[in-house]
């Protein structure tokens, strides 16, 4: 057994805001049309979390008032945060 220092925490939250974060390149604010990131403010039991990540096919479908699953992982002292739409099945 090798301890790789992996810690994981998952929690549900409700998206209260979706936004395009300001991004800088060479200390200059780049045009909003060139920004590749997307930001979310999510209300959780621990308070409001701000998550900014590169936009992809999964997070681009997350809208205000959606319920999301936030996965926080620490791997080899690097922190990773993932956000995904939480689908409630009506079975």
Backbone as a ProteinNet text record, in pm:
[ID]
protein_1_A
[PRIMARY]
XXXXXXXXXXXXXXXXXXXXXXXXXXXXXXXXXXXXXXXXXXXXXXXXXXXXXXXXXXXXXXXXXXXXXXXXXXXXXXXXXXXXXXXXXXX
[TERTIARY]
85.4	0	88.6	64.1	137.8	38	60.1	-27.9	14	-70	-41.5	-99.7	-150.3	-204.6	-332.9	-414	-539	-649.7	-712.6	-828	-941.5	-1062.7	-1174.8	-1295.3	-1366.6	-1487.2	-1590.7	-1711.7	-1819.5	-1933.3	-1996.8	-2113.4	-2204.6	-2332.2	-2430.5	-2445.2	-2480.7	-2504	-2599.8	-2643.6	-2734.9	-2664.2	-2662.7	-2596	-2676.2	-2610.1	-2678.1	-2633.8	-2520.9	-2475.5	-2379.2	-2395	-2300.2	-2240.8	-2107.6	-2045.7	-1921.2	-1881.6	-1756.9	-1653.3	-1551.4	-1452.1	-1360.8	-1308.3	-1210.3	-1081.7	-1021.6	-897.9	-793.5	-670.9	-562.1	-457	-399.4	-287.2	-183.2	-61.7	45.7	0.8	-65.8	-115.7	-219.2	-279.1	-384.7	-513.3	-622.9	-754	-790.3	-820.9	-855.3	-1005.5	-1043.6	-1183.2	-1265.5	-1386.6	-1474.3	-1499.8	-1493.9	-1515.9	-1399.5	-1284.6	-1166.7	-1144.3	-1229.5	-1214.9	-1257.1	-1175	-1203.7	-1262.6	-1267.1	-1314.6	-1459.7	-1520.7	-1656.5	-1654.5	-1735.2	-1737	-1875.4	-1877.4	-2002.6	-1992.4	-2098.8	-2111.7	-2219.5	-2180.5	-2266.4	-2290.3	-2417.1	-2453.5	-2451.4	-2366.5	-2355.7	-2383.3	-2382.2	-2400.4	-2287.9	-2170.3	-2054.9	-2049.6	-2147.5	-2145.7	-2138.1	-2095.9	-2090.5	-1950	-1942.6	-1814.3	-1810.6	-1693.5	-1673.6	-1582.4	-1630.8	-1556	-1534.1	-1407.8	-1373.6	-1293.2	-1337.1	-1265.1	-1280	-1199.7	-1208.2	-1342.3	-1405.6	-1537.8	-1526.4	-1620	-1622.5	-1767.5	-1786.1	-1921.5	-2008.2	-1946.5	-2023.9	-2065.3	-1969.5	-2003.7	-2077	-2073.4	-2144.4	-2296	-2342.2	-2486.2	-2540.8	-2455.3	-2498.4	-2554.8	-2675.1	-2744.2	-2774.6	-2814	-2855.9	-2972.2	-2974.5	-3074.8	-3059.5	-2960.8	-2936.2	-2873.5	-2901.4	-2833.3	-2709.8	-2596.8	-2470	-2399.2	-2314.2	-2227.9	-2087.3	-2031.2	-1895.4	-1804	-1699.3	-1600.9	-1468.8	-1419.6	-1290	-1191.7	-1079.3	-977.2	-842.6	-763.1	-624.8	-539.3	-461.8	-375	-232.7	-144.8	-5.1	4.3	-73.6	-77.2	-127.9	-191.2	-256.1	-406	-474.8	-619	-692.9	-788.9	-872.8	-1018.3	-1094.1	-1236.5	-1311.2	-1410	-1491.1	-1635.9	-1709.7	-1851.4	-1928.5	-2037.8	-2120	-2266.1	-2349.4	-2493.4	-2538.6	-2620.8	-2669.6	-2811.2	-2828.5	-2960.4	-3031.6	-3152	-3233.7	-3320.9	-3306.5	-3385.9	-3524.4	-3625.1	-3764.4	-3813.2	-3751.1	-3789	-3894.9
-119.4	0	123.9	209.1	335.6	449.8	534.7	650.8	759.9	784.6	887.2	1023	1029.8	1156.5	1196.3	1096.6	1127	1144.3	1260.3	1286.9	1330.6	1284.6	1320.1	1358.3	1461.2	1505.4	1537.7	1489.9	1521.8	1587.6	1684.2	1747.9	1802.1	1810.4	1866.4	2015.2	2087.9	2230	2278.8	2403.3	2464.8	2583.1	2587.6	2695	2823.8	2927.2	3055.9	3157.6	3127.9	3217.5	3142.9	3167.8	3119.3	3244.9	3249	3371.3	3339.3	3436	3427.1	3505.9	3437.7	3509	3596	3701	3783.6	3704.2	3712	3637.6	3734.3	3716.4	3803.5	3723.1	3786.7	3727.6	3838.3	3810.8	3911.9	4038.9	4020.7	4130	4218.4	4171.8	4248	4167.3	4236.4	4172.2	4129.3	4000.5	3955.9	3969.8	3979.8	3997	3878.4	3905.8	3801.8	3690.3	3721.5	3620.5	3521.1	3557.9	3471	3392.4	3416.1	3347.3	3201.6	3111.5	2967.9	2910.2	2991.4	2942.4	2979.8	2904.5	2931.9	2926.1	3008.8	3014.2	2985.8	2928.6	2895.8	2939.2	3000	3023	2924.6	2840.1	2730.1	2738.4	2733.4	2734.3	2590.2	2565.3	2432.6	2445.9	2332.6	2335.9	2413.6	2417.8	2487.2	2635.3	2682	2820.6	2827.1	2941.4	2961	2929.9	2843.2	2807.7	2868.5	2918.7	2969.1	2870.6	2820.5	2721.7	2778.4	2784.8	2832.1	2722.1	2682.4	2579.3	2600.5	2528.1	2538.5	2484.7	2558.4	2518.1	2390.4	2296.1	2172.3	2131	2020.1	1978.9	1947.3	1913.8	1878.6	2001.1	2090.1	2205.1	2314.8	2311.1	2415.1	2394.1	2279.7	2254.3	2287.2	2333.8	2366.7	2508.6	2521.6	2650.8	2693	2819.5	2871.9	2786.3	2762.7	2684	2532.9	2487.2	2343.4	2291.1	2165.1	2096.2	2030.1	2048.9	1995.7	1914.3	1824.5	1747.6	1805	1847.7	1902.8	1796.1	1763.1	1667.5	1740.8	1742.9	1804.7	1692.7	1693.3	1591.7	1658.9	1602	1644.3	1523.9	1537.3	1429.8	1484.3	1421.7	1466	1616.7	1662.8	1803.7	1900	1850.9	1937.6	1924.1	2038.6	2037.6	2040.9	1952.4	1946.3	1960.2	2042.8	2057.8	2027.9	1941	1904	1936.6	1981.5	2011.7	1941	1875.8	1808.2	1819.7	1819	1825.9	1702.1	1721.9	1610.8	1580.5	1467.3	1426.4	1344	1385.3	1308.1	1215.1	1085.4	990.6	976.2	972.4	959	816.4	722.1	582.3	541.5
0	0	0	-94.6	-103.5	-86.5	11.3	31.3	-66.5	-163.6	-262.9	-220.9	-100.9	-52.5	-123.8	-162.3	-232.9	-130.5	-133.1	-47.5	-139.6	-109.4	-195.1	-109.6	-153.6	-84.8	-192.7	-173.4	-267.6	-191.3	-256.3	-196.2	-305	-268.9	-361.2	-333.9	-439.4	-423.8	-530.7	-514.4	-610.9	-674.1	-807.2	-880	-861.4	-810.8	-793.7	-898.4	-966.5	-1073.4	-1165.1	-1295.7	-1395.9	-1458.8	-1471.9	-1523.7	-1604.7	-1685.7	-1761	-1680.8	-1628.1	-1546	-1631.6	-1569.5	-1640.2	-1652.2	-1768.3	-1791.8	-1846.1	-1801	-1843.3	-1917.9	-2018.2	-2089.6	-2103.2	-2059.1	-2057.8	-1985	-1872.1	-1788.5	-1856.1	-1965.2	-2033	-2028.5	-1997.2	-1994.6	-2136.2	-2154	-2289.5	-2312	-2437.1	-2476.2	-2428.3	-2383.9	-2330.2	-2432.7	-2561.3	-2665.7	-2674.2	-2620.1	-2624.6	-2495.4	-2395.9	-2268	-2283.8	-2232.4	-2243.4	-2115.1	-2009.6	-1880.2	-1854.8	-1762.7	-1718	-1566.1	-1504.2	-1358.5	-1303.5	-1184.4	-1116	-971.2	-921.1	-777.3	-731.7	-636.7	-594.4	-444.1	-405.7	-262.9	-212.4	-111.7	-51.4	98	167.1	312.7	380.1	317.4	373.4	336.2	259.4	215.1	62.9	10.9	-134.2	-184.6	-283.8	-345.4	-485.1	-522.5	-658	-730	-842.1	-919.2	-1058.6	-1099.7	-1234.1	-1300.3	-1419.3	-1491	-1641.3	-1717.4	-1862.3	-1907.6	-1997.1	-2045	-2128.4	-2104.6	-2182.1	-2207.5	-2274.8	-2312.1	-2190.2	-2077	-1958.4	-1878.6	-1848.9	-1765	-1842	-1974.2	-2050.2	-2048.2	-1999.1	-1987.7	-1849.3	-1760.1	-1623.9	-1623.1	-1569.1	-1567.4	-1423.2	-1410.3	-1280.9	-1229	-1099	-1026.8	-1043.4	-1121.8	-1133.4	-1004.1	-975.2	-865.9	-925.7	-859.9	-911.1	-802.9	-849.4	-761.1	-774.5	-662.1	-661	-602	-674.8	-627.5	-609.7	-486.1	-457	-426.1	-495.3	-472.7	-453.3	-365.8	-350.3	-385.5	-491.4	-537.2	-541.5	-465.4	-457.1	-430.9	-335.2	-291.9	-398.3	-504.7	-603.7	-586.1	-584.5	-562.8	-696.5	-710.4	-830	-787.6	-860.2	-832.6	-961.5	-950.1	-1064.5	-1033.2	-1132.9	-1114.3	-1224.3	-1186.2	-1286.8	-1249	-1350.6	-1331.3	-1255.1	-1152.7	-1072.5	-1117	-1180.2	-1231.4	-1126.2	-1092.9	-999.1	-1082.2	-1060.2	-1140.5	-1078.2	-1160.9	-1116.8	-1142.1	-1072.9	-1094.5	-996.6
[MASK]
+++++++++++++++++++++++++++++++++++++++++++++++++++++++++++++++++++++++++++++++++++++++++++

